Amino acid sequence: MVDTNGSESSATYFILIGLPGLEKAQFWLAFPLCSLYLIAVLGNLTVICIVRTEHRLHEPMYIFLCMLSGLDILISTSSMPRMMAIFWFNSTTIQFDACLLQMFAIHSLSGMESTVLLAMAFDRYVAICHPLRHATVLTLPRVTKIGVAAVVRGTSLMAPLPIFIKRLPFCRSNILSHSYCLHQDVMKLAYADIRVNIIYGLIVIISAIGLDSLLISLSYLLILKTVLGLTREAQAKAFGTCVSHVCAVFIFYVPFIGLSMVHRFGKRHDSLLPIIMANTYLLVPPVLNPIVYGVKTKEIRQRILRLFHVTTHTSDP
């Protein structure tokens, strides 16, 4: 932005947009988005409560699932309330520091979730390829340390982000192309050389998302090699324990990689596709993960059915 004297000044706030060209419809579109957000929060809270109250579920796989559910709640909450304020109340202004905080939260939580998915893949690898060592390798203290490591890794990777953003002057425009703040979106508004930010973003993606997805793929190649040597019945059981996690991996990585590709190779404002992708990619995993694990995990499914059964009977006259 430029002041009245013609001198350059850095932005103190940004303007978030909803759905360009659909301003009248976005008020009504906010209702299904809000419903999905509530489903995501309630679904993940249900998973956490079930695992916490069921002592037989106090195993590494389910503890990691609780971590995943908690992160899903935080990720969706970091963006959806702000999005609802834009769609319903046209509250498009966000202060620079608030934008920076939201950006840091979204990216660091995404890094943590990627680490937890990697930990879940390691759990499946040990359980299937080295079942006799599973109890000694993945003890409760070690699982706790992995959870702490996920938090430390996610925050440390994003620690330089505020420095790299605050050094940039925003003098031309302060209008972002999404309903929340993303590093890829904010840095494009800078009236300066952003090569350092681009390199930093690539390093983070390669060292976090790229490395994690590679190690997850490697773990499943080793699992597949082991499973192919088992009997048909054992193969079905082994694959059954991995289906939920494989779905969670695809649910998380496919939208993330798709949005990153659009930002790096797509043209700005050329269509509604990048905006729609950005508005939904933080909501897809939190909504679908509890459904996938609720359907595919026998213990969670049975507990949910028992809850509904008890509720139905207590409501009968």
XYZ file of N, CA, C and O in Angstrom, residues 67-68 71 74-75 104-119 146-158 208-209 212 252-253:
156
model
N -4.129 -38.448 19.026
C -3.307 -37.302 18.621
C -3.801 -36.737 17.293
O -3.919 -35.515 17.126
N -4.088 -37.627 16.352
C -4.580 -37.209 15.038
C -5.912 -36.476 15.160
O -6.114 -35.432 14.526
N -5.379 -32.963 16.642
C -4.817 -32.060 15.632
C -5.867 -31.667 14.597
O -5.893 -30.516 14.138
N -7.939 -28.893 16.041
C -7.198 -27.631 16.072
C -7.037 -27.033 14.675
O -7.169 -25.820 14.487
N -6.757 -27.880 13.679
C -6.566 -27.388 12.316
C -7.853 -26.774 11.772
O -7.850 -25.678 11.199
N 0.938 -19.352 11.117
C 1.832 -20.221 11.887
C 1.079 -21.443 12.406
O 1.580 -22.569 12.341
N -0.140 -21.238 12.917
C -0.931 -22.344 13.466
C -1.270 -23.372 12.391
O -1.094 -24.580 12.595
N -1.755 -22.904 11.241
C -2.161 -23.827 10.182
C -0.985 -24.658 9.691
O -1.072 -25.891 9.579
N 0.146 -24.012 9.414
C 1.295 -24.729 8.858
C 1.959 -25.633 9.891
O 2.367 -26.760 9.566
N 2.088 -25.177 11.135
C 2.729 -26.006 12.158
C 1.860 -27.211 12.512
O 2.372 -28.329 12.672
N 0.549 -27.015 12.620
C -0.350 -28.131 12.915
C -0.367 -29.147 11.778
O -0.454 -30.357 12.016
N -0.274 -28.667 10.537
C -0.200 -29.587 9.393
C 1.072 -30.417 9.460
O 1.063 -31.623 9.169
N 2.184 -29.788 9.858
C 3.431 -30.532 10.027
C 3.336 -31.567 11.129
O 3.850 -32.688 10.996
N 2.680 -31.212 12.226
C 2.482 -32.168 13.315
C 1.641 -33.353 12.862
O 1.929 -34.507 13.200
N 0.577 -33.084 12.096
C -0.291 -34.169 11.630
C 0.464 -35.108 10.697
O 0.290 -36.328 10.753
N 1.322 -34.553 9.858
C 2.129 -35.391 8.980
C 3.053 -36.300 9.793
O 3.231 -37.481 9.470
N 3.622 -35.767 10.878
C 4.494 -36.563 11.743
C 3.716 -37.679 12.428
O 4.210 -38.808 12.548
N 2.502 -37.381 12.884
C 1.676 -38.403 13.536
C 1.298 -39.504 12.546
O 1.310 -40.697 12.894
N 0.989 -39.142 11.315
C 0.689 -40.153 10.294
C 1.906 -41.042 10.040
O 1.766 -42.257 9.830
N 3.092 -40.454 10.063
C 4.321 -41.246 9.921
C 4.482 -42.190 11.105
O 4.847 -43.369 10.925
N 4.209 -41.700 12.317
C 4.303 -42.543 13.505
C 3.311 -43.698 13.441
O 3.617 -44.827 13.847
N 7.141 -39.601 21.159
C 6.872 -39.375 19.732
C 5.882 -38.232 19.554
O 6.029 -37.385 18.669
N 4.849 -38.196 20.414
C 3.885 -37.099 20.362
C 4.530 -35.753 20.638
O 4.255 -34.760 19.941
N 5.407 -35.707 21.640
C 6.131 -34.469 21.949
C 7.037 -34.080 20.786
O 7.137 -32.903 20.420
N 7.691 -35.092 20.190
C 8.567 -34.823 19.042
C 7.789 -34.247 17.866
O 8.297 -33.378 17.138
N 6.550 -34.710 17.675
C 5.718 -34.180 16.593
C 5.435 -32.702 16.808
O 5.483 -31.899 15.866
N 5.143 -32.331 18.062
C 4.873 -30.921 18.380
C 6.126 -30.076 18.177
O 6.078 -28.996 17.564
N 7.254 -30.570 18.682
C 8.516 -29.825 18.561
C 8.909 -29.675 17.102
O 9.329 -28.590 16.659
N 8.751 -30.733 16.337
C 9.120 -30.679 14.921
C 8.261 -29.685 14.164
O 8.756 -28.881 13.373
N 6.931 -29.754 14.391
C 6.029 -28.850 13.682
C 6.283 -27.392 13.996
O 6.297 -26.539 13.098
N 6.512 -27.086 15.269
C 6.748 -25.686 15.657
C 8.130 -25.201 15.234
O 8.281 -24.044 14.824
N 9.134 -26.072 15.317
C 10.490 -25.638 14.956
C 10.624 -25.391 13.457
O 11.334 -24.466 13.035
N 9.938 -26.195 12.648
C 9.980 -25.970 11.204
C 9.344 -24.633 10.825
O 9.766 -23.978 9.861
N 8.331 -24.228 11.601
C 7.633 -22.974 11.309
C 8.169 -21.787 12.094
O 7.697 -20.661 11.905
N 9.486 -32.093 5.504
C 8.347 -32.564 6.302
C 7.439 -33.457 5.466
O 7.456 -34.690 5.599
N 6.672 -32.862 4.577
C 5.697 -33.621 3.793
C 6.383 -34.623 2.867
O 5.986 -35.794 2.791
N 8.170 -37.415 5.021
C 7.183 -38.254 5.698
C 6.461 -39.173 4.718
O 6.283 -40.364 4.988
N -5.205 -36.818 3.825
C -4.385 -35.679 4.236
C -3.477 -35.178 3.116
O -3.437 -33.977 2.816
N -2.758 -36.095 2.460
C -1.707 -35.679 1.527
C -2.238 -35.229 0.167
O -1.683 -34.302 -0.433
